[in-house]
Amino acid sequence: MRILGIETSCDETGIAIYDSEQGLLANQLHSQVDLHDTYGGVVPELASRDHVRRITPLLAAAMQQAGLEPRAIDGVAYTAGPGLIGALLVGASVGRSLAYSWNVPAVAVHHMEAHLLAVMLEEEHPDYPFLALLVSGGHTQLLEVRAAGDYTMLGESLDDAAGEAFDKTAKLLGLGYPGGPHLSALAEKGRSGRYKFPRPMTDRPGLDFSFSGLKTAVALVVRELEDADEQVRADIALAFVEAVVDTLAIKCERAMKQTGITRLVAAGGVSANKQLRLKLARLVDGGNGQVFYPRPDFCTDNGAMIAYTGYVKINAGRSEPLGFAAYPRWPL
């Protein structure tokens, strides 16, 4: 079975083709980083227009890369949410129209479910059940995954997601867009112990997260330092990253003890963070468990994870009616 996947939830246009026997046949991606850099963040209208501009050439490139004609495609999957409504509608309308014209099933894919399942594209992937830590610009969630489509939410952010806190803190430190990677790079130059920030909600039971207070704590320190040099900014960045990473690891360890499940998947853009990977590796060191990640290219938004998730759904008999919809907010 060959599934075409389309991702347009925010600021990346991704087209991929997944074959159930041969694996990934094509993977095309265009990032809008340069487009939004001038504005210091994503401009929704510009994002939507760029998806319109890029999606057809990327589709042609993916078909050429895979060496396929349209009649070889058995289904189409598209991101239906959550995300920017205009951006989502570009992929949803194109995906549903292609499926109709090719007379194949179409499925709407939940963006965070696709991040969760991206690890299954790797040669080394976990058996079910496992725990999933989803950390991205818009979401921080901890789930118990019993099978594809069978999830229990154990905890989630009550305010800012981890990735959002990264981006906002990067702005406080005068870093460019996208803030998260710039902040992580600056943190690698920092000196540990120079600053100490709280580990939010780790002193109370439960698995929910909160990062808005941590961001405020950083803002208060930055405000007192009118002319902080590069080293001081790096020290602050490292203290912030350590606080986020410690918080995530504490919650993961708590979830492992609570559920008895020792296999952990970390996915989403923040899961590529070096400090987080090192901390989670220490968490499972000594045979206490296993941690799995998608490859770095599949941690950020991409069409491959949409194509694979679409395959799982279509193979299970799922398909959408002729109409289509997009969901800016969509509970997993």
mmCIF file of C-alpha atoms in Angstrom:
data_model
loop_
_atom_site.group_PDB
_atom_site.id
_atom_site.type_symbol
_atom_site.label_atom_id
_atom_site.label_comp_id
_atom_site.label_asym_id
_atom_site.label_seq_id
_atom_site.Cartn_x
_atom_site.Cartn_y
_atom_site.Cartn_z
ATOM 1 C CA MET A 1 0.000 0.000 0.000
ATOM 2 C CA ARG A 2 1.371 3.423 -0.983
ATOM 3 C CA ILE A 3 0.126 6.495 0.875
ATOM 4 C CA LEU A 4 0.763 10.140 -0.020
ATOM 5 C CA GLY A 5 1.098 12.377 3.050
ATOM 6 C CA ILE A 6 0.590 16.151 3.115
ATOM 7 C CA GLU A 7 1.663 18.381 6.020
ATOM 8 C CA THR A 8 0.750 22.097 6.131
ATOM 9 C CA SER A 9 -0.128 22.773 9.767
ATOM 10 C CA CYS A 10 2.152 25.772 10.331
ATOM 11 C CA ASP A 11 5.375 26.902 8.641
ATOM 12 C CA GLU A 12 6.602 23.794 6.813
ATOM 13 C CA THR A 13 5.160 22.313 3.641
ATOM 14 C CA GLY A 14 5.834 18.569 3.597
ATOM 15 C CA ILE A 15 4.969 15.926 0.999
ATOM 16 C CA ALA A 16 5.962 12.274 1.398
ATOM 17 C CA ILE A 17 5.078 8.832 0.051
ATOM 18 C CA TYR A 18 5.132 5.786 2.320
ATOM 19 C CA ASP A 19 5.086 2.203 1.034
ATOM 20 C CA SER A 20 4.003 -0.473 3.520
ATOM 21 C CA GLU A 21 6.586 -2.906 2.111
ATOM 22 C CA GLN A 22 9.463 -0.668 1.019
ATOM 23 C CA GLY A 23 9.188 2.110 3.573
ATOM 24 C CA LEU A 24 9.616 5.766 2.731
ATOM 25 C CA LEU A 25 9.828 6.317 -1.033
ATOM 26 C CA ALA A 26 9.868 10.120 -1.113
ATOM 27 C CA ASN A 27 10.158 12.971 1.343
ATOM 28 C CA GLN A 28 10.030 16.612 0.258
ATOM 29 C CA LEU A 29 10.033 19.564 2.645
ATOM 30 C CA HIS A 30 10.058 23.335 2.373
ATOM 31 C CA SER A 31 10.647 25.444 5.493
ATOM 32 C CA GLN A 32 9.344 29.004 5.810
ATOM 33 C CA VAL A 33 11.995 30.073 8.337
ATOM 34 C CA ASP A 34 13.479 32.729 6.056
ATOM 35 C CA LEU A 35 10.015 34.067 5.203
ATOM 36 C CA HIS A 36 9.020 34.666 8.842
ATOM 37 C CA ASP A 37 12.430 35.616 10.231
ATOM 38 C CA THR A 38 11.882 39.317 9.454
ATOM 39 C CA TYR A 39 8.799 39.335 11.682
ATOM 40 C CA GLY A 40 10.270 37.344 14.561
ATOM 41 C CA GLY A 41 7.554 34.679 14.343
ATOM 42 C CA VAL A 42 5.017 33.009 12.089
ATOM 43 C CA VAL A 43 2.638 35.318 10.213
ATOM 44 C CA PRO A 44 -0.431 33.123 9.512
ATOM 45 C CA GLU A 45 -1.497 34.824 6.272
ATOM 46 C CA LEU A 46 1.998 34.629 4.814
ATOM 47 C CA ALA A 47 2.261 30.998 5.891
ATOM 48 C CA SER A 48 -0.973 30.085 4.105
ATOM 49 C CA ARG A 49 0.030 31.846 0.896
ATOM 50 C CA ASP A 50 3.426 30.148 0.883
ATOM 51 C CA HIS A 51 1.804 26.724 1.279
ATOM 52 C CA VAL A 52 -0.327 27.488 -1.783
ATOM 53 C CA ARG A 53 2.805 28.473 -3.693
ATOM 54 C CA ARG A 54 4.885 25.446 -2.687
ATOM 55 C CA ILE A 55 2.511 22.504 -2.462
ATOM 56 C CA THR A 56 2.158 21.660 -6.179
ATOM 57 C CA PRO A 57 5.904 21.756 -6.992
ATOM 58 C CA LEU A 58 6.638 19.652 -3.909
ATOM 59 C CA LEU A 59 3.967 17.152 -4.910
ATOM 60 C CA ALA A 60 5.526 16.825 -8.369
ATOM 61 C CA ALA A 61 8.993 16.457 -6.825
ATOM 62 C CA ALA A 62 7.793 13.708 -4.464
ATOM 63 C CA MET A 63 6.168 11.736 -7.284
ATOM 64 C CA GLN A 64 9.343 12.081 -9.339
ATOM 65 C CA GLN A 65 11.559 11.065 -6.415
ATOM 66 C CA ALA A 66 9.469 7.922 -5.884
ATOM 67 C CA GLY A 67 9.251 7.228 -9.623
ATOM 68 C CA LEU A 68 5.476 6.848 -9.427
ATOM 69 C CA GLU A 69 2.434 7.827 -11.446
ATOM 70 C CA PRO A 70 -0.804 8.868 -9.685
ATOM 71 C CA ARG A 71 -2.390 5.464 -10.372
ATOM 72 C CA ALA A 72 0.223 3.889 -8.075
ATOM 73 C CA ILE A 73 -1.055 5.829 -5.012
ATOM 74 C CA ASP A 74 -3.501 3.865 -2.826
ATOM 75 C CA GLY A 75 -4.556 6.647 -0.454
ATOM 76 C CA VAL A 76 -3.980 10.237 0.615
ATOM 77 C CA ALA A 77 -3.440 11.510 4.164
ATOM 78 C CA TYR A 78 -3.445 15.178 5.147
ATOM 79 C CA THR A 79 -2.993 17.090 8.379
ATOM 80 C CA ALA A 80 -6.410 18.347 9.495
ATOM 81 C CA GLY A 81 -5.312 19.878 12.800
ATOM 82 C CA PRO A 82 -4.330 21.250 15.167
ATOM 83 C CA GLY A 83 -2.585 24.232 13.587
ATOM 84 C CA LEU A 84 -3.172 27.478 11.721
ATOM 85 C CA ILE A 85 -6.589 27.322 10.074
ATOM 86 C CA GLY A 86 -5.515 28.857 6.758
ATOM 87 C CA ALA A 87 -2.453 26.648 6.484
ATOM 88 C CA LEU A 88 -4.446 23.529 7.368
ATOM 89 C CA LEU A 89 -7.083 24.282 4.742
ATOM 90 C CA VAL A 90 -4.439 24.348 2.003
ATOM 91 C CA GLY A 91 -3.311 20.790 2.700
ATOM 92 C CA ALA A 92 -6.791 19.494 3.480
ATOM 93 C CA SER A 93 -8.331 20.846 0.273
ATOM 94 C CA VAL A 94 -5.481 19.621 -1.914
ATOM 95 C CA GLY A 95 -5.341 16.221 -0.208
ATOM 96 C CA ARG A 96 -9.065 15.574 -0.381
ATOM 97 C CA SER A 97 -9.225 16.761 -4.009
ATOM 98 C CA LEU A 98 -6.366 14.477 -5.051
ATOM 99 C CA ALA A 99 -8.010 11.491 -3.376
ATOM 100 C CA TYR A 100 -11.282 12.262 -5.145
ATOM 101 C CA SER A 101 -9.678 12.666 -8.563
ATOM 102 C CA TRP A 102 -7.551 9.513 -8.111
ATOM 103 C CA ASN A 103 -10.515 7.560 -6.672
ATOM 104 C CA VAL A 104 -8.651 6.476 -3.558
ATOM 105 C CA PRO A 105 -9.498 6.864 0.163
ATOM 106 C CA ALA A 106 -8.489 9.979 2.079
ATOM 107 C CA VAL A 107 -7.876 10.305 5.814
ATOM 108 C CA ALA A 108 -7.551 13.340 8.066
ATOM 109 C CA VAL A 109 -4.541 13.042 10.379
ATOM 110 C CA HIS A 110 -4.075 14.579 13.814
ATOM 111 C CA HIS A 111 -0.752 16.419 13.780
ATOM 112 C CA MET A 112 0.316 15.308 17.271
ATOM 113 C CA GLU A 113 -0.660 11.693 16.635
ATOM 114 C CA ALA A 114 1.620 11.802 13.610
ATOM 115 C CA HIS A 115 4.479 13.118 15.776
ATOM 116 C CA LEU A 116 3.789 10.284 18.204
ATOM 117 C CA LEU A 117 3.939 7.638 15.462
ATOM 118 C CA ALA A 118 6.931 9.127 13.612
ATOM 119 C CA VAL A 119 9.219 6.902 15.670
ATOM 120 C CA MET A 120 7.692 3.851 13.951
ATOM 121 C CA LEU A 121 9.491 4.909 10.758
ATOM 122 C CA GLU A 122 12.791 4.083 12.451
ATOM 123 C CA GLU A 123 14.446 0.678 12.240
ATOM 124 C CA GLU A 124 14.671 0.646 16.041
ATOM 125 C CA HIS A 125 11.219 1.433 17.367
ATOM 126 C CA PRO A 126 9.324 0.423 20.512
ATOM 127 C CA ASP A 127 6.775 -2.320 20.948
ATOM 128 C CA TYR A 128 3.392 -1.380 22.376
ATOM 129 C CA PRO A 129 2.607 -0.288 25.025
ATOM 130 C CA PHE A 130 4.876 2.706 25.584
ATOM 131 C CA LEU A 131 4.783 6.189 27.054
ATOM 132 C CA ALA A 132 5.020 9.194 24.743
ATOM 133 C CA LEU A 133 6.342 12.629 25.641
ATOM 134 C CA LEU A 134 5.175 15.042 22.944
ATOM 135 C CA VAL A 135 7.010 18.359 23.150
ATOM 136 C CA SER A 136 6.527 20.941 20.429
ATOM 137 C CA GLY A 137 5.884 24.635 19.914
ATOM 138 C CA GLY A 138 2.198 24.272 20.700
ATOM 139 C CA HIS A 139 1.922 21.158 22.862
ATOM 140 C CA THR A 140 3.476 19.414 25.845
ATOM 141 C CA GLN A 141 1.714 16.118 26.506
ATOM 142 C CA LEU A 142 2.450 12.834 28.233
ATOM 143 C CA LEU A 143 0.459 9.836 27.010
ATOM 144 C CA GLU A 144 0.119 6.124 27.536
ATOM 145 C CA VAL A 145 0.104 4.465 24.106
ATOM 146 C CA ARG A 146 -1.392 0.962 24.087
ATOM 147 C CA ALA A 147 -1.693 0.713 20.293
ATOM 148 C CA ALA A 148 -1.998 3.032 17.310
ATOM 149 C CA GLY A 149 -5.156 5.025 17.987
ATOM 150 C CA ASP A 150 -5.456 3.826 21.600
ATOM 151 C CA TYR A 151 -4.149 6.612 23.842
ATOM 152 C CA THR A 152 -4.692 7.860 27.373
ATOM 153 C CA MET A 153 -3.686 11.412 28.244
ATOM 154 C CA LEU A 154 -1.662 11.309 31.469
ATOM 155 C CA GLY A 155 -0.686 14.972 31.616
ATOM 156 C CA GLU A 156 -0.432 18.127 29.530
ATOM 157 C CA SER A 157 0.575 21.767 29.797
ATOM 158 C CA LEU A 158 -1.910 24.006 31.577
ATOM 159 C CA ASP A 159 -0.505 27.113 29.851
ATOM 160 C CA ASP A 160 2.593 27.579 27.675
ATOM 161 C CA ALA A 161 3.948 24.512 25.918
ATOM 162 C CA ALA A 162 7.658 23.770 26.339
ATOM 163 C CA GLY A 163 8.441 24.857 22.786
ATOM 164 C CA GLU A 164 6.472 28.066 23.250
ATOM 165 C CA ALA A 165 8.424 28.803 26.435
ATOM 166 C CA PHE A 166 11.664 28.227 24.498
ATOM 167 C CA ASP A 167 10.610 30.704 21.803
ATOM 168 C CA LYS A 168 9.422 33.376 24.264
ATOM 169 C CA THR A 169 12.583 33.069 26.367
ATOM 170 C CA ALA A 170 14.698 33.347 23.216
ATOM 171 C CA LYS A 171 12.970 36.660 22.464
ATOM 172 C CA LEU A 172 13.717 37.884 25.986
ATOM 173 C CA LEU A 173 17.398 37.162 25.315
ATOM 174 C CA GLY A 174 17.330 38.935 21.962
ATOM 175 C CA LEU A 175 17.706 35.807 19.840
ATOM 176 C CA GLY A 176 16.325 35.378 16.337
ATOM 177 C CA TYR A 177 13.596 33.192 14.889
ATOM 178 C CA PRO A 178 13.071 30.288 15.335
ATOM 179 C CA GLY A 179 13.936 30.894 18.955
ATOM 180 C CA GLY A 180 14.151 27.350 20.297
ATOM 181 C CA PRO A 181 17.207 26.145 18.333
ATOM 182 C CA HIS A 182 19.015 29.477 18.887
ATOM 183 C CA LEU A 183 18.363 29.241 22.626
ATOM 184 C CA SER A 184 19.616 25.647 22.790
ATOM 185 C CA ALA A 185 22.775 26.589 20.911
ATOM 186 C CA LEU A 186 23.417 29.525 23.244
ATOM 187 C CA ALA A 187 22.837 27.299 26.286
ATOM 188 C CA GLU A 188 25.715 25.049 25.209
ATOM 189 C CA LYS A 189 28.066 27.967 25.956
ATOM 190 C CA GLY A 190 26.592 28.562 29.410
ATOM 191 C CA ARG A 191 28.081 27.872 32.828
ATOM 192 C CA SER A 192 25.935 25.618 34.969
ATOM 193 C CA GLY A 193 24.940 26.878 38.412
ATOM 194 C CA ARG A 194 25.214 30.605 37.665
ATOM 195 C CA TYR A 195 21.417 30.933 37.753
ATOM 196 C CA LYS A 196 18.685 28.732 39.185
ATOM 197 C CA PHE A 197 15.096 28.676 37.926
ATOM 198 C CA PRO A 198 12.106 26.741 39.328
ATOM 199 C CA ARG A 199 11.038 23.267 38.137
ATOM 200 C CA PRO A 200 7.317 24.032 37.809
ATOM 201 C CA MET A 201 4.729 21.696 39.351
ATOM 202 C CA THR A 202 7.276 19.037 40.320
ATOM 203 C CA ASP A 203 6.618 19.570 44.029
ATOM 204 C CA ARG A 204 3.018 18.368 43.756
ATOM 205 C CA PRO A 205 1.461 15.100 42.574
ATOM 206 C CA GLY A 206 0.246 14.656 39.011
ATOM 207 C CA LEU A 207 1.680 14.725 35.517
ATOM 208 C CA ASP A 208 0.528 18.099 34.190
ATOM 209 C CA PHE A 209 2.991 20.801 33.128
ATOM 210 C CA SER A 210 3.204 24.590 33.423
ATOM 211 C CA PHE A 211 5.919 26.753 31.877
ATOM 212 C CA SER A 212 4.516 30.299 31.963
ATOM 213 C CA GLY A 213 5.890 30.930 35.453
ATOM 214 C CA LEU A 214 9.334 29.735 34.395
ATOM 215 C CA LYS A 215 9.291 32.184 31.487
ATOM 216 C CA THR A 216 8.314 34.969 33.907
ATOM 217 C CA ALA A 217 11.197 34.040 36.224
ATOM 218 C CA VAL A 218 13.611 34.435 33.313
ATOM 219 C CA ALA A 219 12.015 37.764 32.363
ATOM 220 C CA LEU A 220 12.570 39.122 35.877
ATOM 221 C CA VAL A 221 16.262 38.202 35.778
ATOM 222 C CA VAL A 222 16.755 39.656 32.299
ATOM 223 C CA ARG A 223 15.005 42.887 33.307
ATOM 224 C CA GLU A 224 17.538 43.427 36.100
ATOM 225 C CA LEU A 225 20.454 42.969 33.705
ATOM 226 C CA GLU A 226 20.274 45.949 31.383
ATOM 227 C CA ASP A 227 23.481 45.209 29.469
ATOM 228 C CA ALA A 228 24.026 41.465 29.819
ATOM 229 C CA ASP A 229 27.008 40.263 27.806
ATOM 230 C CA GLU A 230 27.054 37.099 25.694
ATOM 231 C CA GLN A 231 28.325 34.902 28.539
ATOM 232 C CA VAL A 232 25.644 36.042 30.980
ATOM 233 C CA ARG A 233 22.953 35.461 28.365
ATOM 234 C CA ALA A 234 24.384 31.974 27.781
ATOM 235 C CA ASP A 235 24.308 31.278 31.522
ATOM 236 C CA ILE A 236 20.649 32.321 31.681
ATOM 237 C CA ALA A 237 19.831 30.213 28.627
ATOM 238 C CA LEU A 238 21.467 27.149 30.161
ATOM 239 C CA ALA A 239 19.643 27.628 33.475
ATOM 240 C CA PHE A 240 16.341 27.877 31.594
ATOM 241 C CA VAL A 241 17.026 24.760 29.486
ATOM 242 C CA GLU A 242 18.077 22.816 32.586
ATOM 243 C CA ALA A 243 14.821 23.790 34.317
ATOM 244 C CA VAL A 244 12.677 22.657 31.360
ATOM 245 C CA VAL A 245 14.617 19.439 30.849
ATOM 246 C CA ASP A 246 14.566 18.549 34.545
ATOM 247 C CA THR A 247 10.809 19.169 34.680
ATOM 248 C CA LEU A 248 10.141 16.959 31.668
ATOM 249 C CA ALA A 249 12.377 14.175 32.996
ATOM 250 C CA ILE A 250 10.804 14.252 36.471
ATOM 251 C CA LYS A 251 7.333 13.886 34.967
ATOM 252 C CA CYS A 252 8.474 11.055 32.681
ATOM 253 C CA GLU A 253 10.026 9.183 35.583
ATOM 254 C CA ARG A 254 6.837 9.678 37.579
ATOM 255 C CA ALA A 255 4.737 8.334 34.694
ATOM 256 C CA MET A 256 6.975 5.280 34.333
ATOM 257 C CA LYS A 257 6.540 4.450 38.017
ATOM 258 C CA GLN A 258 2.807 5.136 37.896
ATOM 259 C CA THR A 259 2.116 2.935 34.848
ATOM 260 C CA GLY A 260 4.882 0.351 35.124
ATOM 261 C CA ILE A 261 5.751 1.028 31.475
ATOM 262 C CA THR A 262 9.478 1.515 30.942
ATOM 263 C CA ARG A 263 9.526 2.221 27.191
ATOM 264 C CA LEU A 264 9.462 5.957 26.465
ATOM 265 C CA VAL A 265 9.152 7.829 23.176
ATOM 266 C CA ALA A 266 10.087 11.515 22.965
ATOM 267 C CA ALA A 267 8.789 13.273 19.855
ATOM 268 C CA GLY A 268 8.068 16.759 18.528
ATOM 269 C CA GLY A 269 10.455 19.604 17.793
ATOM 270 C CA VAL A 270 11.814 19.978 21.342
ATOM 271 C CA SER A 271 12.708 16.259 21.453
ATOM 272 C CA ALA A 272 15.711 17.072 19.225
ATOM 273 C CA ASN A 273 17.200 19.132 22.088
ATOM 274 C CA LYS A 274 20.584 17.679 23.089
ATOM 275 C CA GLN A 275 20.178 18.419 26.791
ATOM 276 C CA LEU A 276 16.792 16.683 26.895
ATOM 277 C CA ARG A 277 18.132 13.581 25.144
ATOM 278 C CA LEU A 278 21.046 13.379 27.552
ATOM 279 C CA LYS A 279 18.737 13.733 30.570
ATOM 280 C CA LEU A 280 16.329 11.044 29.356
ATOM 281 C CA ALA A 281 19.249 8.727 28.571
ATOM 282 C CA ARG A 282 20.378 9.083 32.185
ATOM 283 C CA LEU A 283 16.822 8.397 33.328
ATOM 284 C CA VAL A 284 16.801 4.949 31.707
ATOM 285 C CA ASP A 285 20.507 4.218 32.280
ATOM 286 C CA GLY A 286 21.319 0.950 33.993
ATOM 287 C CA GLY A 287 18.467 -1.023 32.482
ATOM 288 C CA ASN A 288 15.670 1.053 34.002
ATOM 289 C CA GLY A 289 13.985 1.368 30.612
ATOM 290 C CA GLN A 290 14.419 2.394 26.991
ATOM 291 C CA VAL A 291 13.981 5.718 25.254
ATOM 292 C CA PHE A 292 13.262 6.110 21.538
ATOM 293 C CA TYR A 293 13.285 9.117 19.225
ATOM 294 C CA PRO A 294 12.421 9.846 15.613
ATOM 295 C CA ARG A 295 15.453 10.964 13.612
ATOM 296 C CA PRO A 296 16.044 14.748 13.930
ATOM 297 C CA ASP A 297 14.430 15.477 10.535
ATOM 298 C CA PHE A 298 11.252 13.741 11.732
ATOM 299 C CA CYS A 299 11.129 15.563 15.086
ATOM 300 C CA THR A 300 10.077 18.754 13.314
ATOM 301 C CA ASP A 301 7.031 18.903 11.027
ATOM 302 C CA ASN A 302 7.253 16.685 7.938
ATOM 303 C CA GLY A 303 5.128 14.792 5.439
ATOM 304 C CA ALA A 304 6.648 11.383 6.264
ATOM 305 C CA MET A 305 4.913 11.144 9.644
ATOM 306 C CA ILE A 306 1.594 12.104 7.996
ATOM 307 C CA ALA A 307 2.024 9.461 5.283
ATOM 308 C CA TYR A 308 2.816 6.730 7.824
ATOM 309 C CA THR A 309 -0.080 7.671 10.122
ATOM 310 C CA GLY A 310 -2.347 7.747 7.082
ATOM 311 C CA TYR A 311 -1.229 4.242 6.189
ATOM 312 C CA VAL A 312 -2.104 3.005 9.685
ATOM 313 C CA LYS A 313 -5.579 4.519 9.442
ATOM 314 C CA ILE A 314 -6.366 3.433 5.872
ATOM 315 C CA ASN A 315 -5.033 -0.055 6.560
ATOM 316 C CA ALA A 316 -7.507 -0.217 9.471
ATOM 317 C CA GLY A 317 -10.367 0.676 7.130
ATOM 318 C CA ARG A 318 -10.651 4.384 7.898
ATOM 319 C CA SER A 319 -11.605 6.934 5.237
ATOM 320 C CA GLU A 320 -13.164 10.385 5.095
ATOM 321 C CA PRO A 321 -16.414 11.375 3.378
ATOM 322 C CA LEU A 322 -16.267 13.604 0.319
ATOM 323 C CA GLY A 323 -16.170 16.837 2.313
ATOM 324 C CA PHE A 324 -13.210 18.006 4.362
ATOM 325 C CA ALA A 325 -12.612 20.145 7.429
ATOM 326 C CA ALA A 326 -9.722 21.617 9.396
ATOM 327 C CA TYR A 327 -9.465 21.936 13.185
ATOM 328 C CA PRO A 328 -7.230 24.643 14.700
ATOM 329 C CA ARG A 329 -7.876 23.007 18.083
ATOM 330 C CA TRP A 330 -8.312 19.262 18.101
ATOM 331 C CA PRO A 331 -7.944 17.110 21.231
ATOM 332 C CA LEU A 332 -5.914 13.969 20.682
#
